[in-house]
C-alpha positions as semicolon CSV with decimal commas, in nm:
position;residue;x (nm);y (nm);z (nm)
1;X;-5,379;-8,473;-3,574
2;X;-5,057;-8,613;-3,438
3;X;-4,899;-8,620;-3,780
4;X;-4,984;-8,250;-3,838
5;X;-4,824;-8,150;-3,506
6;X;-4,506;-8,341;-3,578
7;X;-4,486;-8,182;-3,923
8;X;-4,519;-7,832;-3,777
9;X;-4,247;-7,899;-3,521
10;X;-4,024;-8,038;-3,794
11;X;-4,074;-7,725;-4,007
12;X;-3,996;-7,492;-3,712
13;X;-3,682;-7,689;-3,637
14;X;-3,564;-7,662;-3,995
15;X;-3,633;-7,286;-4,030
16;X;-3,461;-7,183;-3,702
17;X;-3,116;-7,042;-3,762
18;X;-2,886;-6,977;-3,469
19;X;-2,744;-6,621;-3,451
20;X;-2,388;-6,595;-3,558
21;X;-2,125;-6,497;-3,299
22;X;-1,993;-6,136;-3,314
23;X;-1,665;-6,099;-3,495
24;X;-1,366;-6,103;-3,267
25;X;-1,180;-5,774;-3,251
26;X;-0,863;-5,764;-3,447
27;X;-0,545;-5,812;-3,246
28;X;-0,362;-5,556;-3,457
29;X;-0,309;-5,214;-3,293
30;X;-0,534;-4,943;-3,440
31;X;-0,366;-4,671;-3,634
32;X;-0,295;-4,358;-3,422
33;X;-0,506;-4,050;-3,472
34;X;-0,191;-3,844;-3,523
35;X;0,112;-3,933;-3,737
36;X;0,400;-4,092;-3,546
37;X;0,659;-3,857;-3,696
38;X;0,471;-3,549;-3,569
39;X;0,705;-3,358;-3,328
40;X;0,404;-3,290;-3,103
41;X;0,321;-3,661;-3,064
42;X;0,473;-3,845;-2,767
43;X;0,425;-4,199;-2,634
44;X;0,270;-4,252;-2,293
45;X;0,223;-4,570;-2,090
46;X;-0,119;-4,737;-2,108
47;X;-0,289;-4,837;-1,782
48;X;-0,239;-5,204;-1,695
49;X;-0,565;-5,403;-1,682
50;X;-0,556;-5,712;-1,461
51;X;-0,802;-5,999;-1,446
52;X;-0,954;-6,235;-1,694
53;X;-1,160;-5,975;-1,882
54;X;-0,870;-5,808;-2,063
55;X;-0,985;-5,653;-2,392
56;X;-0,826;-5,794;-2,697
57;X;-0,722;-5,451;-2,822
58;X;-0,480;-5,390;-2,531
59;X;-0,199;-5,592;-2,678
60;X;0,040;-5,297;-2,683
61;X;0,142;-5,118;-2,362
62;X;0,216;-4,780;-2,523
63;X;0,003;-4,535;-2,717
64;X;0,060;-4,201;-2,895
65;X;-0,074;-3,874;-2,759
66;X;-0,047;-3,538;-2,935
67;X;0,044;-3,271;-2,677
68;X;0,041;-2,975;-2,915
69;X;0,279;-2,686;-2,845
70;X;0,288;-2,764;-2,469
71;X;0,555;-3,033;-2,521
72;X;0,793;-2,795;-2,693
73;X;1,040;-2,603;-2,473
74;X;0,993;-2,228;-2,448
75;X;1,238;-2,057;-2,679
76;X;1,215;-1,714;-2,524
77;X;1,382;-1,619;-2,199
78;X;1,188;-1,443;-1,917
79;X;1,369;-1,118;-1,992
80;X;1,285;-1,130;-2,363
81;X;1,033;-0,876;-2,482
82;X;0,764;-0,944;-2,736
83;X;0,833;-0,790;-3,073
84;X;0,631;-0,488;-3,162
85;X;0,578;-0,369;-2,803
86;X;0,748;-0,072;-2,640
87;X;0,950;-0,079;-2,320
88;X;0,764;-0,147;-1,999
89;X;0,701;0,146;-1,767
90;X;0,626;0,162;-1,396
91;X;0,490;0,464;-1,211
92;X;0,610;0,489;-0,849
93;X;0,550;0,740;-0,573
94;X;0,797;0,835;-0,299
95;X;0,577;0,849;0,010
96;X;0,839;0,885;0,286
97;X;1,209;0,964;0,326
98;X;1,392;0,836;0,631
99;X;1,540;1,140;0,814
100;X;1,817;0,932;0,974
101;X;1,942;0,808;0,637
102;X;1,921;1,163;0,499
103;X;2,128;1,291;0,794
104;X;2,402;1,031;0,738
105;X;2,413;1,093;0,366
106;X;2,421;1,470;0,411
107;X;2,702;1,441;0,665
108;X;2,916;1,230;0,433
109;X;2,851;1,465;0,142
110;X;2,930;1,766;0,360
111;X;3,268;1,622;0,463
112;X;3,350;1,539;0,102
113;X;3,258;1,889;-0,010
114;X;3,468;2,031;0,274
115;X;3,784;1,872;0,131
116;X;3,687;1,980;-0,220
117;X;3,648;2,334;-0,086
118;X;3,995;2,331;0,072
119;X;4,156;2,201;-0,246
120;X;3,981;2,467;-0,453
121;X;4,097;2,743;-0,212
122;X;4,452;2,611;-0,220
123;X;4,464;2,607;-0,599
124;X;4,319;2,959;-0,619
125;X;4,561;3,090;-0,358
126;X;4,857;2,940;-0,541
127;X;4,755;3,088;-0,875
128;X;4,703;3,436;-0,732
129;X;5,024;3,415;-0,533
130;X;5,214;3,331;-0,849
131;X;5,066;3,633;-1,021
132;X;5,179;3,859;-0,733
133;X;4,830;3,966;-0,635
134;X;4,877;3,896;-0,263
135;X;5,204;4,092;-0,249
136;X;5,039;4,400;-0,394
137;X;4,745;4,372;-0,155
138;X;4,975;4,326;0,145
139;X;5,192;4,624;0,049
140;X;4,888;4,842;0,001
141;X;4,748;4,734;0,339
142;X;5,081;4,809;0,511
143;X;5,094;5,154;0,357
144;X;4,743;5,233;0,475
145;X;4,743;5,073;0,821
146;X;5,105;5,084;0,936
147;X;5,300;5,352;0,751
148;X;5,621;5,339;0,954
149;X;5,645;4,988;1,110
150;X;5,620;4,684;0,885
151;X;5,387;4,427;1,042
152;X;5,243;4,087;0,961
153;X;5,101;4,061;0,609
154;X;4,729;4,092;0,584
155;X;4,689;3,787;0,357
156;X;4,896;3,475;0,421
157;X;4,859;3,103;0,360
158;X;4,781;3,033;0,727
159;X;4,506;3,291;0,743
160;X;4,357;3,187;0,411
161;X;4,338;2,815;0,499
162;X;4,223;2,891;0,857
163;X;3,933;3,101;0,741
164;X;3,852;2,846;0,470
165;X;3,844;2,561;0,725
166;X;3,607;2,755;0,951
167;X;3,375;2,832;0,659
168;X;3,383;2,465;0,548
169;X;3,297;2,339;0,899
170;X;3,005;2,579;0,922
171;X;2,888;2,460;0,581
172;X;2,897;2,096;0,697
173;X;2,675;2,172;0,996
174;X;2,432;2,384;0,799
175;X;2,410;2,140;0,507
176;X;2,343;1,842;0,736
177;X;2,084;2,028;0,942
178;X;1,898;2,166;0,642
179;X;1,889;1,827;0,471
180;X;1,745;1,657;0,779
181;X;1,483;1,928;0,829
182;X;1,400;1,903;0,461
183;X;1,332;1,529;0,502
184;X;1,082;1,600;0,781
185;X;0,914;1,871;0,574
186;X;0,890;1,639;0,273
187;X;0,728;1,361;0,479
188;X;0,463;1,600;0,610
189;X;0,400;1,740;0,261
190;X;0,376;1,391;0,112
191;X;0,110;1,295;0,367
192;X;-0,094;1,602;0,280
193;X;-0,054;1,641;-0,095
194;X;0,103;1,314;-0,214
195;X;0,463;1,216;-0,271
196;X;0,696;1,268;-0,561
197;X;0,591;1,058;-0,862
198;X;0,855;0,872;-1,062
199;X;0,820;0,687;-1,393
200;X;1,069;0,405;-1,450
201;X;1,115;0,257;-1,797
202;X;1,328;-0,009;-1,960
203;X;1,600;0,088;-2,201
204;X;1,508;0,105;-2,566
């Protein structure tokens, strides 16, 4: 009985095979998933692992990451327009006009037009005076009004420019007042029926 037990233990000892140890990972760096010469592949720093349990595969401190088109600089400027699309358009609405700004602008324009008016009257008076029109009118007026005593001519440079200045000043006042009143009327109309719509577009 003892001999049989010893023989069985001897057979179990001979048939037992210890499991082999797992193969150690290779120290060589694995090949990157993307080719190194790819323009979209950049190298980034690997995280540093401290302690005694450092994997064997972390021998290199850099790795390759493919960033795609995000790593490439944008070639188009912000003002560039995509090909095949028309110019951009914007629809705006003028809701209110400042009456004070309209008054100032109308006053400046009225003064400018006043000087333009005086220049135009001066040029016209000079042309007609050169043609002798005023002399004929003055002689006819003297014959009709004062047959015996020659008096002051009916049309002269002083009278022409004086009357023109008075008319220009009246025009300045009327133009400024009407423009300001028009701004108030437009604001009321815009509140009731909507303002003036404008469409702005880029150049072709």
